[in-house]
Amino acid sequence: MINTALPKIWYGGDYNPEQWGPEEWAEDVRMFKLAGIDVVTLNVFSWAMTQPAEDIYDFSGLDATMDRMHQNGIYVCLATGTGAHPAWMARKYPDVLRVDYQGRKRAFGGRHNSCPSSPTYRRYSQAMAARLAERYKHHPALLIWHVSNEYGGYCYCSACAVQFRNWLQQRYSSLEAVNRAWNTRFWGHTFYEWEEIVPPNELSEEWSGNRTNFQGISLDYRRFQSDSLLDCYKLEYDALKAQTPHIPVTTNLMGLYPELDYFKWAQHLDVVSWDNYPSLDTPVSLTAMTHDLMRGLKAGQPFMIMEQTPSQQNWQPYNSLKRPGVMRLWSYQGVARGADTVMFFQLRRSVGACEKYHGAVIEHVGHEHTRVFRECAALGAELEALGDSLLDARVPAKVAIVFDWENRWAIQLSSGPSIALDYVAEVHKYYKALFDQHIQVDMIGVEQDLTGYDVVIAPVLYMVKPGYASKLEQYVSAGGIFLTTFFSGIVNENDLVTTGGYPGELRRLLGIWAEEIDALLPGHTNEIVLQQSWGALEGRYECGILCDLIHAEGAEVLASYGTDFYAGMPAVTVNTFGQGKAYYIASSPDEAFLSGLLRNLCADRGIRPLVEATEGVEAAVRAKDGHELLFLMNHRPESAKIMLQEGSYLNMLTQQTVQGEVELSGRDVLILKK
Ligand code: GLA
Ligand code: ZN
């Protein structure tokens, strides 16, 4: 449990009383109670208020809010407020200001704007965390710490350049090793002094954000910046923990955000929390995958939905309203996939600046007679009634999909073979095929133990880190099913090609050699032609993006290409390795192929769908105390009929017993206990 002080699904969100006065404060509390809100996130952007000048700290406003919350039975997720530095700090200590990708020194403005190498930022953010911990360590409302806010963005200043060199010295020990790792003989880049190394931005090696002349340099800069921001987080974490070891600490992550290696970050979070902002047309499977990834960061430990909007965003190009029922539906989607909180940004809408058109529980009209408030209050009552019944429940899965940020960076930075290759999209294709079949999946990192999984899928495992190939070999030889795809096994962790034939270190396991890689033009496809029918698959399927031209070296050929000069060469292979099997999919297949493929692999291991697949209905299971809690979520406005597996179930929201076929209204949710 995140904190036993509040043993239910926490309900609330970001609350900025500093933007209001006593009249609204009283109304806020009254309406929070009406909505069943029991947690408020305070102080997220209050650094300028809590430290109005270098030597002055002022917690009077925060004291009053903390006390008011406690007097009204509301708990606090207390932010340290360091997500935006005060204007006085930027004026007095320009080292806090970042240098951007174009090499321009930033002026004061925006947020999430501090240079991670700035001594001023590090000193004062840590001091702020220490003061907050000292002041509120015994406050009865304090439930959890929220460090800074949505860490992200990179800096390219001279202080970062110095720290980058230090970071490189730590990682490689010698300049010779750096030169080797970056292959600097190419284009005469050999570095003879550490000081010659500069950050890779538009002034040096990069352009368009992820195009680079030197993958090794750019990859290491991403690692370094992710580590630097993590160091800033850790400074605050340690300051908080020193005084409140019993209070959990988190920072809000952003799902598939590209710039930080969240698997590494998660090791330093007591609980993962994240901000979920799908738009009206985001595939529900992509949101589901993101929740599963956030759960996977700490190997299945429940996580927090720190933010979502009750109705609409302001920063998307088209900020559609969540349709009636959708806020509740998407909240339960998170809970079904492992969230133990449902929290919003924001509780009351601001009147000025860029978030005034961002949805809130309390709208500008200021009272509770709104659609949005009614929906929020109805959900609040449900969560209250559910009590602790779902808390801490785990999400059992026999299938795992591997996700790795460094592999993602390396693929993005790669010059060739195709700009159409999108790592997240390829991962999502495999995820969606399973999601549509109601097969539960864990999203795992490369550090994760593989025993316990029947099927492990690693789409585009381009970068193979030290020891990973042998870990996969052990897993497969012990009986596991492993699947990987085109453009895998190509490089080591420094983005240096493993010579001796693709897929490099994975060649033995897969029993193939990939001789060449063809990139298909937009709109061009090839075909995957089955040798003979295989379970749910037969005939021809489309494929595209990249086609590896492979030779079977011990692997059995299941399908071959249908067209072009490599027609007849293998497109899908399986290699028996010890007790298990290793599959290679040499191109990016269409949905129909993936659906059949995953059906076959699951059938091979007796992995059953949670329920029969029904269009538009999502299914997920959490398990607790030997009970399974089945979530059925209808993402369509029309009602749906679902056939349950044998046995009878308790509807957790109505306390009625159900069995056999159930009808689920449009956008409705069922939570059934077996
Ligand atoms: C992010 C931030 C919040 C707010 C919301 C708006 O998630 O953390 O402060 O800006 O976006 O959607
Ligand atoms: Zn910097």
XYZ file of C-alpha atoms and ligand atoms in Angstrom:
687
model
C 0.000 0.000 0.000
C 1.376 3.416 -0.884
C 0.523 4.811 2.538
C -1.703 2.930 4.962
C -3.027 6.216 6.378
C -5.564 6.268 3.548
C -6.505 2.666 2.692
C -8.606 3.304 -0.411
C -8.096 4.458 -3.996
C -6.900 8.020 -3.511
C -9.084 10.559 -5.248
C -8.220 14.187 -5.882
C -5.529 16.096 -7.719
C -3.560 19.303 -8.263
C -4.905 22.145 -6.191
C -3.585 25.696 -6.433
C -5.248 27.714 -3.653
C -2.526 30.364 -3.958
C -4.364 31.535 -7.080
C -7.500 32.215 -5.037
C -8.770 33.724 -1.755
C -10.728 32.802 1.394
C -14.097 32.828 -0.307
C -13.082 30.200 -2.852
C -11.115 28.204 -0.250
C -14.268 27.580 1.754
C -16.168 26.628 -1.371
C -13.357 24.318 -2.471
C -13.516 22.322 0.722
C -17.288 22.098 0.561
C -17.161 20.824 -3.009
C -14.237 18.455 -2.422
C -16.381 16.733 0.176
C -19.306 16.565 -2.248
C -17.035 14.929 -4.808
C -15.437 12.450 -2.398
C -12.044 14.057 -2.879
C -9.602 12.992 -0.186
C -6.161 13.922 -1.574
C -4.944 17.269 -2.874
C -1.577 17.853 -4.514
C -0.228 21.147 -3.190
C 2.682 23.455 -3.864
C 3.598 22.184 -7.350
C 4.647 25.579 -8.709
C 5.026 27.560 -5.513
C 8.759 28.102 -5.252
C 8.346 31.848 -5.785
C 5.871 31.882 -2.904
C 7.743 29.706 -0.411
C 11.084 31.414 -1.113
C 10.269 34.964 -2.212
C 13.896 36.060 -1.927
C 17.228 34.359 -1.496
C 17.274 34.526 2.306
C 13.558 34.565 2.965
C 11.344 31.546 3.307
C 7.613 31.923 3.827
C 5.454 28.904 4.489
C 2.515 30.735 6.025
C 0.211 30.155 3.045
C 1.125 26.494 2.828
C 0.750 26.037 6.599
C -2.764 27.380 6.438
C -3.739 25.170 3.504
C -2.221 22.059 5.069
C -4.157 22.722 8.282
C -7.370 23.497 6.460
C -7.101 20.262 4.524
C -6.464 18.245 7.673
C -9.347 19.867 9.540
C -11.573 18.734 6.696
C -10.301 15.175 6.523
C -8.331 15.699 3.320
C -4.799 14.383 2.841
C -1.958 16.082 1.013
C 0.385 14.969 -1.741
C 2.988 17.614 -1.041
C 5.109 18.857 -3.909
C 8.495 20.419 -3.332
C 7.669 23.107 -5.889
C 10.983 23.040 -7.700
C 9.525 22.476 -11.165
C 9.901 26.189 -11.943
C 12.552 28.443 -10.435
C 11.663 31.917 -9.079
C 12.354 34.991 -11.208
C 14.780 36.428 -8.624
C 16.915 33.313 -8.920
C 17.163 33.599 -12.688
C 18.141 37.261 -12.431
C 20.698 36.786 -9.671
C 22.100 33.420 -10.739
C 21.899 33.008 -14.499
C 23.510 29.569 -14.169
C 20.010 28.220 -13.454
C 18.959 29.147 -16.993
C 19.320 26.499 -19.667
C 20.988 26.771 -23.047
C 18.685 25.351 -25.689
C 19.145 23.035 -28.647
C 19.963 25.971 -30.908
C 22.626 27.103 -28.460
C 20.689 30.093 -27.134
C 20.835 31.040 -23.482
C 17.288 31.081 -22.163
C 15.820 34.040 -20.304
C 13.422 33.668 -17.389
C 10.140 32.066 -18.454
C 8.128 28.914 -18.763
C 8.763 26.074 -16.329
C 10.778 22.862 -16.037
C 13.447 25.279 -16.988
C 16.421 24.781 -14.687
C 19.789 23.534 -15.860
C 20.450 20.200 -14.136
C 24.134 21.064 -13.728
C 23.475 24.450 -12.156
C 25.049 24.610 -8.681
C 22.444 27.199 -7.683
C 19.530 25.046 -8.737
C 20.952 22.002 -7.013
C 21.706 23.868 -3.802
C 18.385 25.648 -3.501
C 16.143 22.811 -4.645
C 17.709 20.492 -2.120
C 17.467 23.157 0.585
C 13.795 23.641 -0.202
C 13.102 19.913 0.082
C 14.944 19.831 3.410
C 12.971 22.775 4.791
C 9.644 21.329 3.705
C 10.504 17.984 5.285
C 11.591 19.675 8.508
C 8.434 21.755 8.656
C 5.815 19.170 7.763
C 7.327 15.899 8.946
C 4.757 15.551 11.728
C 1.848 17.080 9.859
C -1.053 14.619 9.953
C -2.196 15.544 6.429
C 1.093 14.577 4.786
C 0.556 11.433 2.720
C 3.270 11.436 0.060
C 5.995 13.678 -1.389
C 5.862 14.850 -4.999
C 9.314 16.032 -6.094
C 9.436 18.813 -8.682
C 7.142 18.171 -11.659
C 7.420 16.287 -14.948
C 11.214 16.355 -15.217
C 12.277 16.697 -18.818
C 14.074 18.658 -21.511
C 17.813 18.866 -22.062
C 20.332 21.631 -21.497
C 23.446 22.355 -23.578
C 25.207 24.977 -21.452
C 28.888 25.133 -20.582
C 28.264 23.727 -17.078
C 26.545 20.755 -18.691
C 29.529 20.377 -21.021
C 31.843 20.114 -18.001
C 29.564 17.633 -16.270
C 29.246 15.632 -19.486
C 33.018 15.203 -19.574
C 32.993 14.100 -15.926
C 30.196 11.677 -16.652
C 32.203 10.263 -19.580
C 35.275 9.857 -17.379
C 33.179 7.873 -14.917
C 31.743 5.665 -17.636
C 34.814 5.070 -19.779
C 37.819 5.906 -17.542
C 39.997 6.984 -20.456
C 39.684 9.232 -23.472
C 40.927 6.347 -25.629
C 37.914 4.319 -24.547
C 35.598 7.229 -25.409
C 37.184 7.533 -28.848
C 36.687 3.814 -29.389
C 33.075 3.840 -28.170
C 32.221 6.721 -30.491
C 34.296 5.434 -33.411
C 35.855 8.894 -33.724
C 38.325 7.928 -36.437
C 35.258 8.492 -38.626
C 35.306 12.042 -40.054
C 38.503 12.786 -38.151
C 36.830 13.335 -34.807
C 39.566 11.952 -32.552
C 39.589 13.787 -29.208
C 43.004 14.392 -27.644
C 41.831 16.450 -24.655
C 38.627 16.088 -22.610
C 37.909 19.795 -23.137
C 37.503 19.200 -26.859
C 34.247 17.333 -26.233
C 31.140 19.537 -26.562
C 27.411 18.805 -26.167
C 25.754 17.550 -29.373
C 23.155 20.086 -30.445
C 22.488 22.129 -33.582
C 25.775 23.966 -33.128
C 27.723 20.707 -33.313
C 26.525 17.233 -34.316
C 22.732 17.240 -34.387
C 19.801 18.650 -36.290
C 15.989 18.200 -36.238
C 16.058 16.843 -32.698
C 17.174 13.319 -33.434
C 19.348 13.430 -36.519
C 23.025 13.188 -35.675
C 26.411 12.610 -37.260
C 27.623 10.647 -34.262
C 25.153 8.244 -32.684
C 27.580 7.404 -29.891
C 27.915 11.026 -28.760
C 24.208 11.730 -29.016
C 23.279 8.529 -27.216
C 25.648 9.279 -24.353
C 24.344 12.833 -24.099
C 20.828 11.489 -23.625
C 22.055 9.096 -20.961
C 23.941 11.925 -19.299
C 21.034 14.372 -19.297
C 18.634 11.724 -18.009
C 21.136 10.886 -15.243
C 21.694 14.571 -14.411
C 18.023 15.290 -13.933
C 17.800 12.080 -11.923
C 20.640 13.358 -9.725
C 18.640 16.527 -9.089
C 15.670 14.392 -8.133
C 17.849 12.256 -5.858
C 19.178 15.307 -4.022
C 15.622 16.212 -3.093
C 14.696 12.595 -2.416
C 17.543 12.200 0.056
C 16.709 15.473 1.777
C 13.106 14.338 2.236
C 13.974 10.812 3.323
C 16.474 12.027 5.889
C 13.608 13.475 7.895
C 10.585 11.471 6.791
C 11.820 7.944 6.044
C 8.279 6.604 6.446
C 6.676 8.913 3.844
C 6.782 7.644 0.239
C 8.370 9.840 -2.429
C 7.497 10.083 -6.098
C 7.776 12.384 -9.075
C 5.212 12.428 -11.860
C 6.398 10.696 -15.037
C 4.882 11.119 -18.483
C 4.298 7.648 -19.853
C 6.046 7.268 -23.204
C 7.984 10.511 -22.809
C 11.130 10.014 -24.892
C 13.852 11.915 -23.051
C 14.303 10.107 -19.746
C 15.178 6.489 -19.088
C 12.263 5.759 -16.804
C 13.415 2.226 -15.949
C 16.477 3.789 -14.389
C 14.462 6.522 -12.696
C 11.965 4.096 -11.210
C 14.670 2.524 -9.055
C 14.697 5.775 -7.083
C 10.943 6.270 -6.780
C 9.091 4.674 -3.871
C 6.032 4.521 -6.092
C 5.690 5.309 -9.783
C 3.218 8.061 -10.639
C 2.317 9.399 -14.061
C 0.211 11.913 -15.950
C -2.235 10.408 -18.419
C -3.405 12.719 -21.218
C -4.787 10.772 -24.171
C -6.674 12.708 -26.799
C -10.047 11.717 -28.208
C -8.384 9.712 -30.994
C -5.557 8.054 -29.028
C -6.005 4.294 -29.467
C -7.226 2.834 -26.158
C -4.651 0.088 -26.632
C -1.884 2.701 -26.588
C -3.148 4.143 -23.312
C -3.410 0.602 -21.941
C 0.150 -0.129 -23.047
C 1.363 3.027 -21.343
C -0.321 2.082 -18.072
C 1.255 -1.372 -18.345
C 4.634 0.216 -18.994
C 4.279 2.445 -15.935
C 3.384 -0.646 -13.888
C 6.366 -2.458 -15.390
C 8.831 0.209 -14.276
C 8.747 -1.256 -10.786
C 8.128 -4.847 -11.821
C 4.379 -4.853 -11.312
C 4.074 -2.695 -8.209
C 0.840 -0.609 -8.233
C 1.286 2.943 -9.474
C -0.462 6.290 -9.208
C -2.408 8.204 -11.798
C -1.105 11.567 -10.624
C -2.857 13.630 -13.272
C -5.565 13.322 -15.873
C -8.090 15.891 -16.937
C -11.695 15.648 -15.821
C -12.773 17.003 -19.212
C -10.286 18.566 -21.645
C -6.692 19.718 -22.060
C -5.539 23.102 -23.317
C -2.240 22.181 -24.971
C -3.417 19.809 -27.655
C -4.261 21.266 -31.065
C -7.919 20.259 -30.592
C -8.973 19.963 -26.968
C -12.080 17.820 -27.217
C -14.210 17.194 -24.176
C -14.190 13.754 -22.698
C -17.591 12.423 -23.679
C -20.052 11.614 -20.852
C -18.793 8.514 -19.079
C -15.302 8.658 -20.570
C -13.588 10.228 -17.553
C -14.891 7.364 -15.405
C -14.065 4.795 -18.081
C -10.476 5.978 -18.481
C -10.046 6.217 -14.725
C -11.001 2.572 -14.351
C -8.779 1.663 -17.274
C -5.856 2.883 -15.167
C -7.102 1.117 -12.050
C -7.622 -2.105 -14.008
C -4.007 -1.963 -15.116
C -2.532 -1.332 -11.708
C -3.270 2.223 -10.550
C -4.177 2.694 -6.893
C -5.065 6.376 -7.293
C -7.257 8.492 -9.559
C -6.111 12.091 -9.540
C -6.748 15.109 -11.685
C -5.086 18.151 -12.989
C -6.752 20.328 -11.758
C -9.295 20.802 -9.000
C -10.196 24.427 -9.810
C -9.711 26.145 -13.169
C -7.323 29.118 -13.223
C -8.508 32.463 -14.536
C -5.327 33.519 -16.276
C -2.341 32.225 -18.281
C -2.191 29.212 -20.534
C -4.134 26.703 -18.470
C -7.324 28.679 -18.009
C -9.041 26.523 -20.640
C -7.796 23.296 -19.102
C -10.576 21.225 -17.570
C -11.059 21.091 -13.803
C -13.349 19.499 -11.266
C -14.561 22.985 -10.340
C -15.222 24.949 -13.517
C -15.171 28.722 -13.941
C -18.841 28.916 -13.031
C -17.719 28.021 -9.501
C -20.524 25.686 -8.374
C -21.219 21.975 -8.440
C -24.090 21.981 -10.935
C -22.063 21.005 -13.973
C -21.809 17.809 -15.984
C -18.137 17.486 -15.148
C -18.642 17.900 -11.411
C -21.528 15.435 -11.359
C -19.397 12.832 -13.110
C -16.507 13.470 -10.731
C -18.750 13.187 -7.687
C -20.322 9.965 -8.959
C -16.887 8.415 -9.427
C -15.810 9.674 -6.006
C -18.743 7.853 -4.425
C -17.876 4.631 -6.260
C -14.248 4.753 -5.217
C -15.349 5.348 -1.639
C -17.587 2.295 -1.790
C -14.813 0.132 -3.266
C -12.747 0.849 -0.155
C -9.540 -1.160 -0.076
C -10.910 -4.051 -2.143
C -8.648 -3.336 -5.130
C -5.706 -1.820 -3.333
C -2.361 -3.419 -3.938
C -3.881 -6.030 -6.267
C -1.383 -7.329 -8.852
C -1.809 -7.820 -12.574
C -0.951 -11.389 -13.516
C 0.583 -11.889 -16.990
C 2.272 -14.748 -18.819
C 3.334 -12.653 -21.801
C 5.946 -9.908 -21.600
C 6.936 -7.232 -24.091
C 10.403 -5.760 -23.705
C 10.749 -1.977 -23.795
C 14.050 -0.124 -23.500
C 14.610 3.635 -23.661
C 18.258 3.384 -24.736
C 17.306 1.058 -27.573
C 14.609 3.581 -28.509
C 17.131 6.427 -28.559
C 19.574 4.437 -30.655
C 16.893 3.544 -33.208
C 15.683 7.150 -33.380
C 19.197 8.475 -33.793
C 20.140 5.901 -36.393
C 20.923 7.376 -39.792
C 19.199 4.799 -41.990
C 17.849 2.413 -42.939
C 14.443 4.177 -42.811
C 12.886 7.220 -41.188
C 9.595 5.296 -41.164
C 10.841 3.063 -38.370
C 9.217 4.104 -35.106
C 10.132 1.952 -32.114
C 7.070 2.801 -30.027
C 4.763 2.121 -32.988
C 6.377 -1.286 -33.599
C 6.064 -2.224 -29.921
C 2.462 -1.063 -29.968
C 1.620 -3.275 -32.963
C 2.518 -6.379 -30.956
C 0.846 -5.036 -27.836
C -2.367 -4.267 -29.719
C -2.581 -7.753 -31.199
C -2.580 -9.131 -27.650
C -4.816 -6.399 -26.260
C -7.463 -7.093 -28.906
C -7.422 -10.753 -27.891
C -7.746 -9.930 -24.185
C -4.370 -11.401 -23.360
C -2.761 -9.639 -20.434
C 0.778 -8.353 -20.944
C 3.600 -7.079 -18.762
C 5.792 -4.370 -20.228
C 9.276 -5.116 -18.928
C 12.745 -3.627 -19.027
C 15.914 -5.464 -19.954
C 16.911 -5.820 -16.305
C 13.802 -7.817 -15.526
C 13.914 -11.519 -14.720
C 12.309 -13.565 -17.530
C 11.518 -16.751 -15.649
C 7.805 -16.967 -15.043
C 6.898 -15.725 -18.522
C 5.749 -18.160 -21.198
C 6.228 -15.730 -24.068
C 8.700 -12.829 -24.294
C 8.462 -10.426 -27.239
C 11.187 -7.895 -28.007
C 10.218 -5.894 -31.092
C 13.175 -4.275 -32.860
C 15.793 -5.270 -30.308
C 18.337 -3.212 -32.225
C 20.676 -2.694 -29.278
C 21.733 -5.766 -27.348
C 23.235 -4.834 -24.002
C 25.985 -6.831 -22.321
C 24.684 -10.152 -21.053
C 21.246 -9.821 -22.615
C 21.784 -12.340 -25.409
C 22.855 -14.999 -22.933
C 19.930 -14.145 -20.653
C 17.595 -14.746 -23.593
C 19.383 -17.978 -24.466
C 18.938 -19.243 -20.913
C 15.283 -18.301 -20.914
C 14.612 -20.074 -24.217
C 16.682 -23.144 -23.494
C 14.671 -23.565 -20.291
C 11.488 -23.734 -22.398
C 10.474 -20.119 -23.062
C 9.110 -18.724 -26.295
C 10.995 -15.682 -27.540
C 10.111 -13.481 -30.479
C 12.034 -10.664 -32.046
C 11.870 -8.805 -35.322
C 13.782 -7.213 -38.185
C 16.617 -4.802 -37.340
C 17.501 -6.649 -34.139
C 20.857 -7.640 -32.689
C 22.598 -5.000 -34.769
C 24.619 -2.996 -32.231
C 26.083 -3.111 -28.738
C 25.306 -0.583 -26.006
C 27.594 2.005 -27.660
C 25.756 1.718 -30.960
C 28.748 -0.040 -32.520
C 27.810 -2.760 -34.957
C 28.407 -6.347 -33.892
C 30.363 -7.694 -36.828
C 30.187 -11.208 -38.228
C 26.610 -11.058 -39.523
C 23.262 -9.751 -38.261
C 21.532 -10.339 -35.883
C 24.855 -10.329 -34.097
C 24.700 -11.768 -30.626
C 21.214 -13.164 -31.276
C 22.280 -15.194 -34.289
C 22.820 -18.478 -32.454
C 19.510 -18.235 -30.603
C 17.543 -17.405 -33.750
C 19.393 -19.732 -36.103
C 19.477 -17.200 -38.941
C 21.765 -14.781 -40.744
C 20.390 -11.475 -42.001
C 22.521 -10.556 -44.982
C 20.906 -7.254 -46.064
C 18.169 -4.862 -44.949
C 15.802 -3.329 -47.502
C 13.873 -0.121 -46.736
C 10.487 0.158 -48.434
C 9.267 3.457 -49.827
C 6.067 4.959 -48.367
C 3.076 3.020 -49.662
C 5.224 0.086 -50.827
C 4.699 -3.336 -49.325
C 5.955 -6.864 -49.658
C 4.168 -10.057 -48.721
C 4.583 -12.687 -46.056
C 3.598 -15.983 -47.656
C 3.010 -18.956 -45.368
C 4.723 -22.169 -46.514
C 1.678 -24.045 -45.239
C -1.138 -23.161 -42.903
C 0.038 -22.654 -39.356
C -2.721 -22.516 -36.712
C -4.611 -19.272 -37.212
C -2.373 -18.256 -40.134
C -2.552 -19.216 -43.764
C -2.008 -17.635 -47.172
C -0.530 -14.187 -47.746
C -0.191 -11.070 -45.573
C 1.215 -7.612 -46.170
C 4.385 -6.316 -44.608
C 6.411 -3.123 -44.919
C 8.875 -0.557 -43.524
C 11.935 -2.836 -43.505
C 12.588 -6.280 -44.921
C 15.573 -8.236 -43.659
C 16.975 -10.586 -46.266
C 17.695 -13.621 -44.147
C 19.086 -17.115 -44.496
C 17.970 -19.932 -42.225
C 20.916 -21.460 -40.404
C 19.178 -24.166 -38.448
C 15.861 -22.305 -38.054
C 12.720 -23.650 -39.682
C 11.178 -21.356 -42.304
C 7.480 -20.690 -41.627
C 6.903 -18.034 -44.279
C 8.786 -16.322 -47.073
C 8.598 -13.064 -49.033
C 6.114 -12.889 -51.874
C 7.601 -10.280 -54.193
C 10.686 -8.359 -55.297
C 14.118 -9.814 -55.990
C 14.119 -11.545 -52.599
C 10.806 -13.349 -53.143
C 11.144 -16.823 -51.681
C 13.674 -15.813 -49.025
C 12.571 -16.466 -45.425
C 10.303 -13.855 -43.789
C 9.321 -15.757 -40.634
C 11.440 -18.372 -38.923
C 11.427 -20.401 -35.739
C 14.450 -21.966 -34.142
C 14.234 -24.729 -31.580
C 16.738 -23.897 -28.887
C 16.966 -26.253 -25.914
C 13.449 -26.721 -24.586
C 12.120 -23.530 -26.168
C 11.632 -21.692 -29.430
C 12.896 -18.427 -30.873
C 10.909 -16.670 -33.602
C 12.152 -14.060 -36.049
C 9.771 -11.811 -37.971
C 11.898 -10.262 -40.703
C 9.558 -7.376 -41.603
C 6.739 -5.304 -40.100
C 3.547 -7.308 -40.699
C -0.066 -6.198 -41.029
C -2.609 -6.532 -38.201
C -4.124 -9.743 -39.507
C -0.783 -11.515 -39.480
C 0.079 -10.264 -35.985
C -3.287 -11.321 -34.679
C -2.831 -14.875 -35.987
C 0.791 -15.015 -34.888
C 0.046 -14.064 -31.291
C -2.945 -16.392 -31.244
C -0.634 -19.228 -32.242
C 2.024 -18.451 -29.656
C -0.512 -18.150 -26.842
C -2.277 -21.347 -27.903
C 1.088 -23.121 -27.867
C 1.371 -22.307 -24.156
C -2.301 -22.660 -23.247
C -2.667 -18.947 -22.497
C -6.404 -18.217 -22.630
C -8.048 -14.859 -23.329
C -9.671 -13.301 -20.254
C -12.997 -13.314 -22.120
C -14.003 -13.864 -25.722
C -12.933 -10.882 -27.787
C -15.710 -8.304 -28.273
C -15.134 -5.237 -30.460
C -14.540 -2.124 -28.422
C -14.466 -3.900 -25.073
C -11.291 -3.931 -23.030
C -10.614 -6.612 -20.430
C -8.061 -6.732 -17.644
C -7.577 -8.639 -14.415
C -6.113 -7.713 -11.066
C -5.573 -10.354 -8.439
C -5.586 -10.027 -4.685
C -5.777 -12.452 -1.764
C -6.409 -15.358 -4.126
C -9.289 -13.566 -5.881
C -9.411 -12.369 -9.442
C -11.030 -9.037 -10.221
C -12.086 -8.873 -13.854
C -12.536 -5.419 -15.382
C -14.648 -5.097 -18.522
C -14.666 -1.673 -20.134
C -16.805 -0.763 -23.102
C -15.058 1.989 -25.059
C -17.933 2.371 -27.482
C -21.089 4.435 -27.051
C -23.253 1.415 -27.998
C -23.889 -1.414 -25.571
C -22.034 -4.712 -25.905
C -22.683 -8.311 -24.942
C -19.894 -10.320 -23.365
C -19.744 -14.026 -22.621
C -18.057 -14.655 -19.287
C -15.999 -17.732 -18.591
C -17.629 -20.419 -16.439
C -18.489 -19.602 -12.843
C -20.408 -16.858 -11.142
C -19.177 -13.374 -10.335
C -19.928 -10.608 -7.886
C -20.431 -7.201 -9.477
C -18.312 -5.032 -7.188
C -20.162 -1.835 -8.060
C -23.733 -3.146 -7.594
C -23.159 -6.184 -5.335
C -25.269 -8.325 -7.697
C -24.283 -11.804 -8.843
C -23.793 -12.366 -12.569
C -22.892 -15.258 -14.854
C -22.974 -16.283 -18.500
C -23.665 -13.467 -20.922
C -23.595 -9.919 -19.562
C -24.664 -6.710 -21.239
C -22.462 -3.676 -20.824
C -23.913 -0.265 -21.688
C -21.964 2.166 -23.841
C -18.854 3.486 -22.016
C -19.759 1.499 -18.936
C -17.465 -0.514 -16.676
C -17.947 -3.802 -14.856
C -15.693 -4.965 -12.058
C -16.395 -8.615 -11.390
C -15.008 -10.703 -8.580
C -14.768 -14.377 -9.331
C 1.143 18.499 -16.941
C 1.595 19.272 -15.716
C 0.511 20.050 -15.072
C -0.389 20.680 -16.098
C -0.929 19.630 -17.016
C -1.885 20.140 -18.045
O 0.830 17.201 -16.720
O 2.220 18.461 -14.759
O 1.109 21.017 -14.258
O 0.343 21.615 -16.824
O 0.146 19.052 -17.706
O -2.397 19.113 -18.857
Zn 23.106 23.153 -18.441
